[in-house]
Coordinates of C-alpha atoms and ligand atoms in Angstrom, one line a residue:
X1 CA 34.0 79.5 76.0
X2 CA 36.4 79.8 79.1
X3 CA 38.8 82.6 78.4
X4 CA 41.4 83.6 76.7
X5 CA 45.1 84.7 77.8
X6 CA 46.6 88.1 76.3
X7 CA 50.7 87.8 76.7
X8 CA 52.4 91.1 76.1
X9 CA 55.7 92.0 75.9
X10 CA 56.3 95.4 76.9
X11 CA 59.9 96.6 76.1
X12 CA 58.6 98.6 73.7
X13 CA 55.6 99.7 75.2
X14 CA 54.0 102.2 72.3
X15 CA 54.0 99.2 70.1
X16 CA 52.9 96.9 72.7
X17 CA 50.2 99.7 73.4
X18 CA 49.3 99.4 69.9
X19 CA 49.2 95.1 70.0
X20 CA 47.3 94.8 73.0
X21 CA 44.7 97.3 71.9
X22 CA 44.0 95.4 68.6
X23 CA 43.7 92.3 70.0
X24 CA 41.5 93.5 72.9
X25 CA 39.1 95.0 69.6
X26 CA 38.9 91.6 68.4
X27 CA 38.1 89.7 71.8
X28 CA 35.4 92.6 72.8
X29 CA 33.8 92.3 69.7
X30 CA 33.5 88.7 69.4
X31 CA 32.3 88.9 73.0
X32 CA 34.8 86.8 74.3
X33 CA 36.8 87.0 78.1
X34 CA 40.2 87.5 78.7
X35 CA 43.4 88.1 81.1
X36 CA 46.2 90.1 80.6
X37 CA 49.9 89.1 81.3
X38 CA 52.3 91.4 80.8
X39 CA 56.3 90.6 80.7
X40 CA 59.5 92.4 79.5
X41 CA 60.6 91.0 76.5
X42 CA 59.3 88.3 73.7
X43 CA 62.0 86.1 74.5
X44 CA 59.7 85.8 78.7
X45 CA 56.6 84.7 76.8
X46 CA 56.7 81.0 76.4
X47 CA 58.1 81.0 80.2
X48 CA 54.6 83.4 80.8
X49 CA 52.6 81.0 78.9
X50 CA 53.4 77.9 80.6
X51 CA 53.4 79.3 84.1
X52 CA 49.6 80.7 83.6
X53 CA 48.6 77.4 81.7
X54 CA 49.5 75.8 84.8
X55 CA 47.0 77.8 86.9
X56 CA 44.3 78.3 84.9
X57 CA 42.3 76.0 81.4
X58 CA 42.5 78.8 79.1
X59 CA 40.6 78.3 75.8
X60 CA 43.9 79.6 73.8
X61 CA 46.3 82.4 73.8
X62 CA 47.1 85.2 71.8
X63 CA 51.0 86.4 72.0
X64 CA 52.1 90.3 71.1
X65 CA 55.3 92.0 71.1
X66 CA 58.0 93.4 69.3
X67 CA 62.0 93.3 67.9
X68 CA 62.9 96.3 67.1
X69 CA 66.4 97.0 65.8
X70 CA 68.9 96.5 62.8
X71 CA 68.9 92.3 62.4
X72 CA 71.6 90.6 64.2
X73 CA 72.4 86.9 65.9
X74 CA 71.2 88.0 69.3
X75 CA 67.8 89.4 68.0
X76 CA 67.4 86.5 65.4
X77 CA 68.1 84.3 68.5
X78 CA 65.9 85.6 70.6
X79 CA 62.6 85.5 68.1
X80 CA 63.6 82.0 67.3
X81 CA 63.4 80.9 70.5
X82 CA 59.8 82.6 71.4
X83 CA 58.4 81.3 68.6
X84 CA 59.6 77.9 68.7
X85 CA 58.8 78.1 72.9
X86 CA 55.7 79.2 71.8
X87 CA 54.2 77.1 69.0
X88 CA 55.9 73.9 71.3
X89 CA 53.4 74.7 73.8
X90 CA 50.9 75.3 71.2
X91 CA 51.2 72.0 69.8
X92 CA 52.0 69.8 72.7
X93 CA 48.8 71.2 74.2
X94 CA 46.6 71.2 71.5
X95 CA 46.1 75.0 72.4
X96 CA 45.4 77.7 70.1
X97 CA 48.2 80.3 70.5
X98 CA 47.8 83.3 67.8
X99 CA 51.4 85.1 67.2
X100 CA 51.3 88.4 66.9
X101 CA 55.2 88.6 67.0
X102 CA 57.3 90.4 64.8
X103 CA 60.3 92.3 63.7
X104 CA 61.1 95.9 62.9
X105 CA 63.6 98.3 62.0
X106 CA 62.7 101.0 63.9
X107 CA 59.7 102.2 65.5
X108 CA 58.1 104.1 63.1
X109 CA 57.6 101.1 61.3
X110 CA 56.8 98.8 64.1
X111 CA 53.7 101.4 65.2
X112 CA 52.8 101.1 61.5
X113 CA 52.3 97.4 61.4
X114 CA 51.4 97.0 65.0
X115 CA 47.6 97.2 64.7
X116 CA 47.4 94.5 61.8
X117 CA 49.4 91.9 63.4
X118 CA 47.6 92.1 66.5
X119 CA 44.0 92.1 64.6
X120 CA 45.5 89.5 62.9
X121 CA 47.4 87.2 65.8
X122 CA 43.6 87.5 67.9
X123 CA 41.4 86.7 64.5
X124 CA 43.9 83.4 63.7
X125 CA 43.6 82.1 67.8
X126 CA 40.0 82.8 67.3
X127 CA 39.4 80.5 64.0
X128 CA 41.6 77.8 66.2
X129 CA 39.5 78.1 69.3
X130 CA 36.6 77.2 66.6
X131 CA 38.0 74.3 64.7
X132 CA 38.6 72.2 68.1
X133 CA 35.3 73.2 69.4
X134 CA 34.3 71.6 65.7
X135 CA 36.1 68.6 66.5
X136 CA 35.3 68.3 69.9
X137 CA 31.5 68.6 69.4
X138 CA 31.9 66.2 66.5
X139 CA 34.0 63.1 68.3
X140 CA 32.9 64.0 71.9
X141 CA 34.5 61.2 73.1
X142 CA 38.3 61.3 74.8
X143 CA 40.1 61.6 70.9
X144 CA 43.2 59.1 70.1
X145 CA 44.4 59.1 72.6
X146 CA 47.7 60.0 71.2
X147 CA 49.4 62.6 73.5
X148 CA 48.4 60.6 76.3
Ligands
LIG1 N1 65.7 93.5 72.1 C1 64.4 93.2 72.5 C2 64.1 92.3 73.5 N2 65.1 91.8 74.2 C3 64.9 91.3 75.6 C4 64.7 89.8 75.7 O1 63.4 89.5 75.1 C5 64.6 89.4 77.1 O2 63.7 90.1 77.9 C6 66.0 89.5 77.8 O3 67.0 88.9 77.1 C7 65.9 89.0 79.3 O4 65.5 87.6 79.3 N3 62.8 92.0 73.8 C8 61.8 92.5 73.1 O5 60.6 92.2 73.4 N4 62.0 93.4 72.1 C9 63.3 93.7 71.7 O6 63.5 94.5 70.8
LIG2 C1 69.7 90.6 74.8 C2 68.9 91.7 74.3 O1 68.0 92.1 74.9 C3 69.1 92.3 73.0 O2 68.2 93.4 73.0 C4 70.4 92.9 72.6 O3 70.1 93.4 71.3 P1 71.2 94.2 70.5 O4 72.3 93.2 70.2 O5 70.5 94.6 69.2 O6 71.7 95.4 71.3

């Protein structure tokens, strides 16, 4: 195992605090490496993703950040187009992305949930990580060749 990438958005930054320190938890305890990137708001992190993918083989990512706020189009907009910027790049490059992304009212309730979903978004780019190397180590050859 390489490394993997923290993303964190940081317009809120006592949740993102909260995220980042979860996931970080996670990574030490399972003994694994990572980077931090840190960017302003959710709707940077596919952009932030991309750009570091293209320096650096990362073994998978692990997204955190939040919305906070009553619901409206621009907010809906904007966590629509993370997450779909963000499982595209997921998916196109095989990479495992765990999102640790989400919505909240205000941010009492955002610090509540914060520690969870960022547990939670660096436990589920973990068990990725370990079903490709499971397929990798059981077809080590070159795969499909389908996204060639
Ligand atoms: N309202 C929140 C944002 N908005 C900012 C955007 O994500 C973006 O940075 C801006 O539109 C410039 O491109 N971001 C959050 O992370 N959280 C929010 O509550
Ligand atoms: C474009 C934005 O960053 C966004 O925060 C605006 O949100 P709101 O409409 O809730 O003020």
């Amino acid at each position: 195992m390489n490394k993997v990438l923290i993303v964190e958005a940081t317009l809120h930054p006592n949740t993102a605090d909260a995220l980042s320190s979860a996931v970080r938890f996670v990574l030490e305890q399972n003994g694994i490496e990572y980077e931090r990137v840190q960017v302003t708001g959710i709707f940077e992190i596919p952009a932030a993703v991309s750009i570091a993918l293209d320096a650096f083989d990362y073994d998978g990512a692990i997204v955190v950040g939040s919305l906070i706020g009553q619901e409206n189009i621009t907010l809906n907009t904007i966590y629509q187009e993370c997450a779909r910027g963000v499982n595209d790049i997921s998916i196109h490059f095989s990479l495992p992305i765990g999102f640790g992304i989400f919505m909240a009212e205000n941010e009492a309730q955002a610090l509540e949930q914060a520690s969870v979903i960022g547990k939670q978004a660096a436990l589920c780019c973990l068990e990725l990580i370990k079903i490709k190397n499971l397929y990798q180590s059981f077809h080590n050859d070159s795969g499909s060749g389908y996204k060639n």
